[in-house]
Short mmCIF file of C-alpha atoms in Angstrom, two decimals:
data_model
loop_
_atom_site.label_atom_id
_atom_site.label_comp_id
_atom_site.label_asym_id
_atom_site.label_seq_id
_atom_site.Cartn_x
_atom_site.Cartn_y
_atom_site.Cartn_z
CA MET A 1 60.53 53.15 97.29
CA ASN A 2 64.14 53.66 96.13
CA TYR A 3 65.24 56.00 98.95
CA PRO A 4 63.73 56.19 102.36
CA HIS A 5 65.99 59.21 102.79
CA LEU A 6 64.01 61.12 100.21
CA PRO A 7 60.34 60.61 101.22
CA TRP A 8 59.06 63.53 99.55
CA GLU A 9 55.54 63.17 97.99
CA ILE A 10 55.65 65.34 95.09
CA HIS A 11 52.68 64.32 92.99
CA VAL A 12 49.31 66.22 92.86
CA GLY A 13 46.40 65.04 90.95
CA ASP A 14 45.04 61.71 90.38
CA PRO A 15 47.23 58.59 91.31
CA HIS A 16 48.81 56.99 88.17
CA PRO A 17 50.74 53.83 87.47
CA PHE A 18 53.33 55.86 85.67
CA ASN A 19 54.37 57.65 88.85
CA ALA A 20 55.10 54.53 90.71
CA ARG A 21 58.57 54.28 92.25
CA GLY A 22 61.11 52.13 90.73
CA PRO A 23 62.76 48.99 92.25
CA SER A 24 64.76 49.20 95.34
CA ILE A 25 68.56 49.68 94.36
CA ASP A 26 71.15 50.27 96.86
CA ASN A 27 74.73 51.45 95.38
CA GLY A 28 76.23 51.86 98.76
CA THR A 29 78.19 54.73 100.16
CA ALA A 30 81.82 54.16 98.76
CA ARG A 31 83.73 57.39 97.79
CA PRO A 32 85.30 56.80 94.21
CA THR A 33 88.72 58.34 93.56
CA PRO A 34 88.56 61.50 91.40
CA ASP A 35 91.09 60.23 88.55
CA ARG A 36 87.95 59.26 86.60
CA TYR A 37 87.44 62.95 85.93
CA HIS A 38 90.89 63.80 84.56
CA ASP A 39 93.17 60.87 84.16
CA PRO A 40 94.06 60.01 80.50
CA GLU A 41 94.58 56.35 81.12
CA PHE A 42 91.17 56.07 82.75
CA ALA A 43 89.67 57.82 79.62
CA ARG A 44 91.31 55.55 77.42
CA LEU A 45 90.12 52.45 79.19
CA GLU A 46 86.65 54.02 79.51
CA TRP A 47 86.45 54.40 75.78
CA GLU A 48 87.36 50.71 75.13
CA ARG A 49 85.40 49.08 78.04
CA VAL A 50 82.31 51.42 78.10
CA PHE A 51 81.73 53.51 74.79
CA ALA A 52 82.85 50.74 72.61
CA ARG A 53 80.65 48.19 74.33
CA ASN A 54 77.36 50.18 74.67
CA TRP A 55 74.44 51.31 72.68
CA LEU A 56 75.10 55.03 71.73
CA LEU A 57 72.27 57.58 70.88
CA ALA A 58 73.14 58.60 67.34
CA CYS A 59 70.23 60.68 66.31
CA PRO A 60 66.40 60.77 66.27
CA VAL A 61 64.80 58.77 63.56
CA SER A 62 63.11 61.97 62.27
CA ASP A 63 66.50 63.01 60.92
CA ILE A 64 66.46 60.07 58.51
CA ARG A 65 62.87 59.70 57.19
CA GLU A 66 63.59 59.14 53.42
CA ALA A 67 66.14 57.00 51.59
CA GLY A 68 69.37 58.65 51.34
CA ASP A 69 68.80 60.94 54.45
CA PHE A 70 71.87 60.80 56.55
CA VAL A 71 73.40 62.10 59.79
CA ARG A 72 77.12 62.20 60.82
CA PHE A 73 77.62 61.09 64.35
CA ASP A 74 80.86 61.97 65.88
CA ILE A 75 81.92 60.70 69.30
CA GLY A 76 85.30 60.48 70.87
CA PRO A 77 87.92 59.67 68.27
CA GLU A 78 85.34 58.09 65.85
CA SER A 79 82.83 59.31 63.30
CA PHE A 80 79.90 57.41 61.89
CA ILE A 81 77.34 57.89 58.97
CA ILE A 82 73.90 57.09 60.12
CA VAL A 83 71.58 56.64 56.81
CA ARG A 84 68.24 55.46 55.58
CA GLY A 85 69.05 52.99 52.86
CA ASP A 86 67.29 52.18 49.66
CA ASP A 87 66.01 49.07 51.49
CA ASP A 88 64.19 51.47 54.00
CA ASP A 89 66.35 50.14 56.86
CA VAL A 90 68.65 51.98 58.94
CA HIS A 91 72.25 51.66 58.59
CA ALA A 92 75.33 52.82 60.45
CA HIS A 93 78.86 52.89 58.87
CA TYR A 94 82.14 54.20 59.94
CA ASN A 95 82.75 57.41 58.15
CA VAL A 96 85.86 56.04 56.64
CA CYS A 97 86.79 55.09 52.97
CA PRO A 98 88.41 51.65 52.92
CA HIS A 99 90.84 52.70 50.30
CA ARG A 100 92.93 55.35 52.18
CA GLY A 101 91.04 56.25 55.10
CA SER A 102 89.49 59.60 54.05
CA GLN A 103 86.27 60.53 55.81
CA LEU A 104 83.35 60.38 53.21
CA VAL A 105 81.15 63.09 54.58
CA GLN A 106 81.72 66.35 56.37
CA SER A 107 78.35 67.86 56.70
CA ASP A 108 76.13 67.31 59.65
CA THR A 109 73.22 66.14 57.78
CA GLY A 110 71.89 65.77 54.15
CA SER A 111 70.64 63.39 51.63
CA LEU A 112 72.69 61.68 48.87
CA PRO A 113 71.90 58.77 46.55
CA ARG A 114 75.38 57.27 47.25
CA PHE A 115 78.56 58.21 49.03
CA THR A 116 81.54 59.29 47.19
CA CYS A 117 84.92 59.64 48.66
CA PRO A 118 86.35 63.21 48.03
CA PHE A 119 89.86 61.89 47.75
CA HIS A 120 89.73 59.37 44.85
CA SER A 121 85.91 59.35 44.13
CA TRP A 122 85.33 55.70 45.23
CA LYS A 123 81.59 55.17 45.32
CA PHE A 124 79.35 53.20 47.98
CA ASN A 125 75.65 52.64 47.96
CA LEU A 126 73.59 53.52 51.10
CA GLU A 127 74.08 50.05 52.47
CA GLY A 128 77.92 50.52 52.47
CA GLU A 129 78.74 48.36 49.39
CA ASN A 130 81.37 49.55 47.22
CA VAL A 131 79.90 50.10 43.73
CA ALA A 132 82.62 51.99 41.82
CA VAL A 133 86.51 52.08 41.99
CA THR A 134 88.18 54.79 40.03
CA ASP A 135 90.56 53.26 37.34
CA PRO A 136 90.18 49.61 38.56
CA GLU A 137 92.56 48.34 35.85
CA THR A 138 95.44 49.93 37.78
CA PHE A 139 95.05 47.71 40.69
CA ARG A 140 96.28 44.20 40.82
CA PRO A 141 93.33 41.74 40.99
CA GLU A 142 94.62 40.35 44.34
CA VAL A 143 94.15 43.86 45.88
CA LEU A 144 90.74 44.23 44.99
CA CYS A 145 89.92 40.87 46.21
CA HIS A 146 90.23 42.40 49.64
CA ASP A 147 86.89 43.59 51.33
CA ARG A 148 86.39 47.06 49.97
CA ASN A 149 82.94 47.79 51.45
CA LEU A 150 82.42 50.27 54.36
CA THR A 151 82.70 49.01 57.75
CA SER A 152 79.37 48.94 59.26
CA VAL A 153 78.19 48.79 62.89
CA ARG A 154 75.08 47.59 64.71
CA CYS A 155 72.22 49.97 64.24
CA GLU A 156 68.62 49.69 65.77
CA VAL A 157 65.72 52.03 66.32
CA ALA A 158 63.63 52.29 69.56
CA ALA A 159 61.25 54.90 70.81
CA GLY A 160 61.89 57.10 67.93
CA LEU A 161 65.62 57.12 68.40
CA VAL A 162 68.56 55.65 66.59
CA PHE A 163 71.28 53.96 68.47
CA ILE A 164 74.49 52.54 67.18
CA SER A 165 77.14 50.01 68.89
CA MET A 166 80.63 49.16 67.88
CA ASP A 167 80.15 45.87 69.57
CA PRO A 168 78.78 43.25 67.12
CA ASP A 169 77.84 41.10 70.11
CA VAL A 170 75.85 43.86 72.19
CA GLN A 171 72.50 42.70 73.20
CA PRO A 172 69.34 43.76 71.22
CA LEU A 173 68.61 47.45 71.78
CA LYS A 174 65.13 46.95 72.97
CA GLN A 175 66.15 44.35 75.50
CA TRP A 176 68.88 46.74 76.67
CA LEU A 177 66.46 49.62 77.02
CA ALA A 178 63.79 47.48 78.57
CA PRO A 179 63.85 49.17 81.95
CA ILE A 180 62.52 52.47 80.58
CA LEU A 181 61.50 51.62 76.91
CA GLY A 182 57.70 51.48 77.62
CA GLN A 183 57.81 54.82 79.41
CA LEU A 184 59.85 56.59 76.42
CA GLU A 185 57.48 55.17 73.90
CA LEU A 186 54.54 56.96 75.48
CA TYR A 187 55.97 60.30 74.07
CA ASP A 188 55.79 59.37 70.48
CA ILE A 189 59.24 60.69 69.82
CA ALA A 190 59.15 59.30 66.24
CA GLU A 191 56.52 61.95 65.47
CA MET A 192 58.72 64.85 66.58
CA ASN A 193 61.03 66.80 64.63
CA VAL A 194 64.33 68.61 65.67
CA VAL A 195 63.41 72.21 65.84
CA GLN A 196 66.77 73.46 67.63
CA HIS A 197 70.08 71.89 67.70
CA ARG A 198 73.14 73.35 69.62
CA ARG A 199 76.59 72.07 70.26
CA SER A 200 79.25 73.68 72.44
CA ASP A 201 82.65 72.64 73.86
CA TRP A 202 82.87 72.83 77.65
CA GLY A 203 86.07 72.90 79.79
CA SER A 204 85.08 69.64 81.92
CA ASN A 205 85.26 65.96 81.74
CA TRP A 206 81.98 64.45 80.09
CA LYS A 207 81.03 62.86 83.36
CA GLY A 208 81.02 66.30 84.95
CA GLY A 209 78.27 67.17 82.55
CA VAL A 210 76.45 63.90 83.39
CA ASP A 211 76.67 64.74 87.09
CA ALA A 212 75.37 68.28 86.73
CA PHE A 213 72.37 67.28 84.76
CA ALA A 214 71.48 64.32 86.94
CA GLU A 215 70.55 66.33 90.11
CA THR A 216 68.73 69.30 91.11
CA TYR A 217 70.74 69.77 94.37
CA HIS A 218 72.62 72.62 92.90
CA LEU A 219 69.57 74.79 91.64
CA HIS A 220 69.37 76.88 94.63
CA ALA A 221 72.92 77.88 94.47
CA VAL A 222 73.80 77.89 90.77
CA HIS A 223 70.44 78.73 89.41
CA PRO A 224 68.47 80.81 92.10
CA GLN A 225 66.20 82.31 89.53
CA THR A 226 64.50 78.81 89.12
CA GLN A 227 63.37 78.52 92.60
CA CYS A 228 60.21 80.68 91.94
CA LEU A 229 58.87 78.18 89.32
CA MET A 230 60.23 74.72 90.07
CA ASP A 231 60.77 72.56 92.96
CA ASP A 232 64.05 70.94 93.71
CA ARG A 233 62.36 68.30 95.94
CA THR A 234 61.95 65.38 93.39
CA GLN A 235 61.16 61.78 92.96
CA ILE A 236 64.21 59.70 91.98
CA ASP A 237 63.91 56.19 90.47
CA LEU A 238 66.74 53.97 89.68
CA TYR A 239 66.62 50.90 87.21
CA PRO A 240 69.09 48.20 86.21
CA GLY A 241 71.90 49.00 83.79
CA GLY A 242 72.67 52.57 84.92
CA PHE A 243 69.22 53.92 83.74
CA SER A 244 67.36 56.48 86.12
CA ARG A 245 64.49 58.78 86.11
CA GLN A 246 63.59 62.03 87.91
CA PHE A 247 60.43 63.92 88.17
CA VAL A 248 60.97 67.57 88.52
CA PRO A 249 58.01 69.58 89.62
CA PHE A 250 57.25 72.61 87.56
CA ALA A 251 54.62 75.40 87.80
CA GLN A 252 55.12 75.87 91.68
CA PRO A 253 57.81 77.36 93.74
CA SER A 254 60.63 75.36 95.35
CA ARG A 255 60.19 74.64 99.01
CA ARG A 256 63.11 76.64 99.68
CA TYR A 257 61.38 79.80 98.15
CA ALA A 258 59.97 81.89 100.73
CA ASP A 259 56.77 83.19 98.99
CA GLN A 260 54.57 80.24 98.21
CA GLU A 261 51.45 82.34 97.74
CA THR A 262 52.30 84.96 95.04
CA VAL A 263 51.81 84.13 91.33
CA ASN A 264 55.14 85.44 90.14
CA PRO A 265 56.18 86.08 86.53
CA GLY A 266 57.60 82.66 86.17
CA ILE A 267 54.51 80.95 87.29
CA GLU A 268 52.45 83.29 84.89
CA LEU A 269 54.56 82.02 81.93
CA MET A 270 53.57 78.47 82.67
CA LEU A 271 49.81 79.31 83.35
CA ARG A 272 49.94 81.02 79.83
CA ASP A 273 51.55 77.93 78.30
CA ALA A 274 48.53 75.88 79.55
CA GLY A 275 46.09 78.43 78.35
CA ILE A 276 45.12 80.13 81.61
CA ASP A 277 45.10 83.87 81.78
CA PRO A 278 47.17 84.76 84.94
CA ALA A 279 44.97 87.83 85.51
CA GLN A 280 41.91 85.52 86.08
CA PHE A 281 43.77 82.91 88.05
CA GLU A 282 42.62 83.00 91.69
CA GLY A 283 45.02 80.28 93.19
CA THR A 284 48.20 80.56 94.89
CA ALA A 285 51.65 79.83 93.15
CA HIS A 286 51.71 76.45 95.00
CA GLU A 287 48.33 75.66 93.43
CA SER A 288 49.22 76.62 89.86
CA ARG A 289 50.70 73.15 89.07
CA ALA A 290 47.40 71.39 89.62
CA ALA A 291 45.80 74.01 87.49
CA VAL A 292 48.25 73.67 84.73
CA GLN A 293 47.57 70.04 84.64
CA GLN A 294 43.91 70.30 84.41
CA ALA A 295 44.00 73.00 81.70
CA LYS A 296 46.15 70.68 79.59
CA ARG A 297 43.86 67.91 80.00
CA ASP A 298 40.91 70.11 78.84
CA ARG A 299 42.97 71.30 75.86
CA SER A 300 43.69 67.80 74.97
CA ARG A 301 40.03 66.82 75.07
CA ARG A 302 39.13 69.78 72.66
CA PHE A 303 41.77 69.19 70.30
CA GLY A 304 42.37 65.30 70.36
CA LEU A 305 45.91 65.54 71.80
CA GLY A 306 45.79 62.16 73.31
CA TYR A 307 46.93 63.05 76.80
CA ASP A 308 44.70 60.44 78.45
CA LYS A 309 47.81 58.12 78.49
CA PHE A 310 49.87 60.61 80.62
CA SER A 311 49.72 61.06 84.37
CA ASP A 312 49.01 64.48 85.63
CA THR A 313 52.54 64.82 86.67
CA GLN A 314 53.81 64.26 83.11
CA LEU A 315 51.69 67.19 81.91
CA SER A 316 53.11 69.74 84.16
CA ASP A 317 56.67 68.54 85.06
CA SER A 318 59.95 67.54 83.49
CA THR A 319 60.22 63.79 83.46
CA ILE A 320 64.07 63.26 82.87
CA TYR A 321 65.83 59.99 82.00
CA SER A 322 69.38 59.03 82.16
CA VAL A 323 70.22 56.69 79.48
CA PHE A 324 73.68 54.96 80.21
CA PRO A 325 76.25 55.99 79.29
CA ASN A 326 76.11 59.77 78.15
CA VAL A 327 72.43 60.74 77.40
CA GLN A 328 69.71 62.54 79.24
CA ILE A 329 66.11 62.80 77.87
CA GLY A 330 63.87 65.56 79.35
CA CYS A 331 60.26 64.39 78.34
CA HIS A 332 57.07 66.45 77.82
CA PRO A 333 54.04 65.55 75.88
CA GLU A 334 54.67 68.30 73.53
CA ALA A 335 58.57 68.42 73.28
CA VAL A 336 61.52 66.43 74.27
CA PHE A 337 64.87 67.81 75.23
CA LEU A 338 67.94 65.44 74.06
CA HIS A 339 71.28 65.95 75.99
CA ARG A 340 74.44 64.26 75.03
CA PHE A 341 77.72 64.60 76.69
CA ILE A 342 80.35 63.66 74.03
CA PRO A 343 83.87 62.78 75.30
CA HIS A 344 86.73 64.70 73.70
CA PRO A 345 88.87 62.50 71.44
CA THR A 346 92.08 63.06 73.47
CA ASP A 347 91.58 65.50 76.40
CA PRO A 348 89.64 64.26 79.40
CA ASN A 349 89.27 67.78 80.57
CA GLN A 350 86.94 68.77 77.76
CA PHE A 351 83.70 67.35 76.33
CA THR A 352 81.09 68.54 73.76
CA TYR A 353 77.57 69.38 74.99
CA ASP A 354 75.07 68.47 72.42
CA THR A 355 71.43 69.36 72.88
CA CYS A 356 68.42 69.42 70.59
CA ILE A 357 64.82 69.93 71.08
CA LEU A 358 62.34 67.77 69.33
CA PHE A 359 58.65 69.11 68.83
CA ARG A 360 55.59 67.29 67.81
CA TYR A 361 53.78 69.74 65.37
CA ILE A 362 50.02 70.01 65.90
CA ASN A 363 47.97 72.92 64.53
CA ALA A 364 45.99 73.58 67.66
CA PRO A 365 45.36 76.92 69.42
CA GLY A 366 47.98 77.53 72.30
CA TYR A 367 49.67 74.26 71.60
CA ALA A 368 53.46 74.74 71.68
CA ALA A 369 56.85 73.59 73.18
CA PRO A 370 57.02 74.65 76.90
CA ALA A 371 58.08 78.40 76.96
CA TRP A 372 60.85 77.73 79.40
CA MET A 373 62.73 75.88 76.59
CA GLY A 374 63.46 79.25 75.00
CA LEU A 375 62.65 78.61 71.40
CA ALA A 376 63.04 81.77 69.30
CA GLU A 377 59.87 83.22 67.96
CA ASP A 378 60.89 82.57 64.36
CA THR A 379 61.55 78.91 64.92
CA ASP A 380 60.11 76.61 62.24
CA LEU A 381 58.00 74.21 64.49
CA THR A 382 56.35 72.39 61.43
CA GLY A 383 59.43 70.06 60.86
CA ASN A 384 59.66 71.16 57.26
CA THR A 385 63.08 72.55 57.90
CA ARG A 386 65.79 70.81 59.77
CA PRO A 387 67.80 73.58 61.58
CA ASP A 388 71.48 73.78 61.30
CA ILE A 389 73.55 72.97 64.23
CA ILE A 390 74.76 76.16 66.12
CA ARG A 391 78.28 75.75 67.50
CA THR A 392 80.27 77.49 70.01
CA GLY A 393 83.91 76.91 71.01
CA LEU A 394 85.61 76.28 74.25
CA GLY A 395 85.31 79.33 76.55
CA GLU A 396 82.59 81.02 74.52
CA PRO A 397 79.26 81.57 76.13
CA PRO A 398 76.98 78.84 74.42
CA GLY A 399 74.08 81.19 74.22
CA MET A 400 71.66 78.49 75.41
CA GLY A 401 69.79 80.59 77.84
CA GLU A 402 70.79 81.70 81.33
CA VAL A 403 70.57 78.38 83.11
CA LEU A 404 72.65 76.58 80.59
CA ASP A 405 75.25 79.35 80.30
CA GLN A 406 75.51 79.26 84.06
CA ASP A 407 76.40 75.49 83.99
CA SER A 408 78.90 76.09 81.23
CA GLU A 409 80.56 78.72 83.46
CA LEU A 410 80.59 76.50 86.47
CA LEU A 411 81.84 73.10 85.29
CA PRO A 412 85.30 74.27 84.44
CA ILE A 413 85.54 75.50 88.03
CA VAL A 414 84.38 72.01 89.25
CA GLN A 415 86.76 70.39 86.74
CA ALA A 416 89.83 72.45 88.17
CA GLY A 417 88.88 71.29 91.61
CA ALA A 418 88.68 67.72 90.61
CA ARG A 419 92.27 67.75 89.33
CA SER A 420 93.53 68.98 92.86
CA ARG A 421 95.48 66.92 95.24
CA GLY A 422 93.16 68.37 97.90
CA PHE A 423 90.19 66.56 96.30
CA ARG A 424 89.66 63.03 97.46
CA GLY A 425 86.56 62.15 95.34
CA PRO A 426 82.88 62.96 95.52
CA LEU A 427 80.57 62.65 98.52
CA TRP A 428 77.07 62.05 97.04
CA SER A 429 73.95 62.86 99.02
CA GLU A 430 70.63 60.83 98.44
CA GLN A 431 69.56 63.72 96.24
CA GLU A 432 72.49 62.77 93.94
CA ALA A 433 71.23 59.13 93.93
CA ARG A 434 71.29 59.13 90.07
CA LEU A 435 74.93 60.21 90.16
CA ARG A 436 75.92 57.43 92.29
CA HIS A 437 73.93 54.86 90.20
CA PHE A 438 75.58 56.05 87.02
CA HIS A 439 79.10 55.80 88.47
CA ALA A 440 78.34 52.39 89.93
CA GLU A 441 77.44 51.05 86.51
CA LEU A 442 80.34 52.74 85.11
CA ASP A 443 82.71 51.04 87.53
CA ARG A 444 80.95 47.74 87.01
CA GLN A 445 81.41 47.74 83.34
CA MET A 446 85.18 49.05 83.65
CA ALA A 447 85.92 45.94 85.83
CA GLU A 448 83.75 43.37 83.93
CA ASN A 449 85.20 44.36 80.60
CA ALA A 450 88.88 44.70 81.68
CA GLY A 451 89.65 41.14 80.19
CA GLY A 452 87.82 41.76 76.91
#
């Protein structure tokens, strides 16, 4: 097992290979200095040595199904256009006109037959080639002999997700994702569509966001309302390259919660999700998780949902992945939660929290995204309409539900403390093993790429 200090056996139901613990990885006990959370020079080097060298999640492939479909992907100081070309391949270009540097697209998503610069109307095809220069006769031929195509970057697709890299020599995406690729592929993310997309600015370093979402140690203190329906005793698995996984048990109370018997309203919600009438359920709250798993298996057999490939744990719990450097993916057979922690272009004390819910539409009774995800009743689940991104600014409540709003209020408090002379760096428990693993990979790349 990864961590003998966390010997909790969390699984119920039949044993399954998917639940097997990851390889043994010991990241030591060192205490990193806190400058990584606030120092502008650290942020500058981090951008060059980590973000500019890695694969970055740009969008789900469902956002660019047809030729001309595009997504604008902004991260740090850069902006990219991700587009399905006329050749049916996926391409990624810097969102920059080679003439004078104007950005080409301002909308988040859309569909165009070509890209036209808003400044002087130079035109480019979807593959990034310049196809028209306005008044070419007014340029000296020696000027137009220079490369005037868009600057493209590496772009590859895996597990229904589109990644880009600014490093032309980055290893192939599927090779990089190999430690967790087979697991992600089980969820058929390519068949899911974005049904909610929110983006909000938070007063914290982006790594503060990664840290908060990679552990359940804080739930009892920050989100006590969750304790009646989810356990913070979890299984943590670490994989090479800074990747990690965490099983978070749902549909049962935390072992910190006093009442393990009463089927409380939170448990009732999850029973209904699985098609169980709480009024007819004769088990205890602690037994509801196994009942949810069995009910979902029954539903799958009735309507051909294909749940045979999933473990019982996957049917009831949240299986959460960290994808280095800045992504968390919460996986469920019906829906997937994508979380991205986008560094601010200039201020290491801010980041943008970008989250979207992807749902696989199946017209079957009772089949829906998990109710705890909080989708509005009028949400279009069919995938026919790509929702607009809902934005909130720094200091505004993001309106993402009680739990995420609590996180947005807390992280600026943590960030303020991280800048204090009195803070000497984090002391991570084994419940925070994913944090230590992430920071160990960050430090490794910061050192390894120092000479590049």
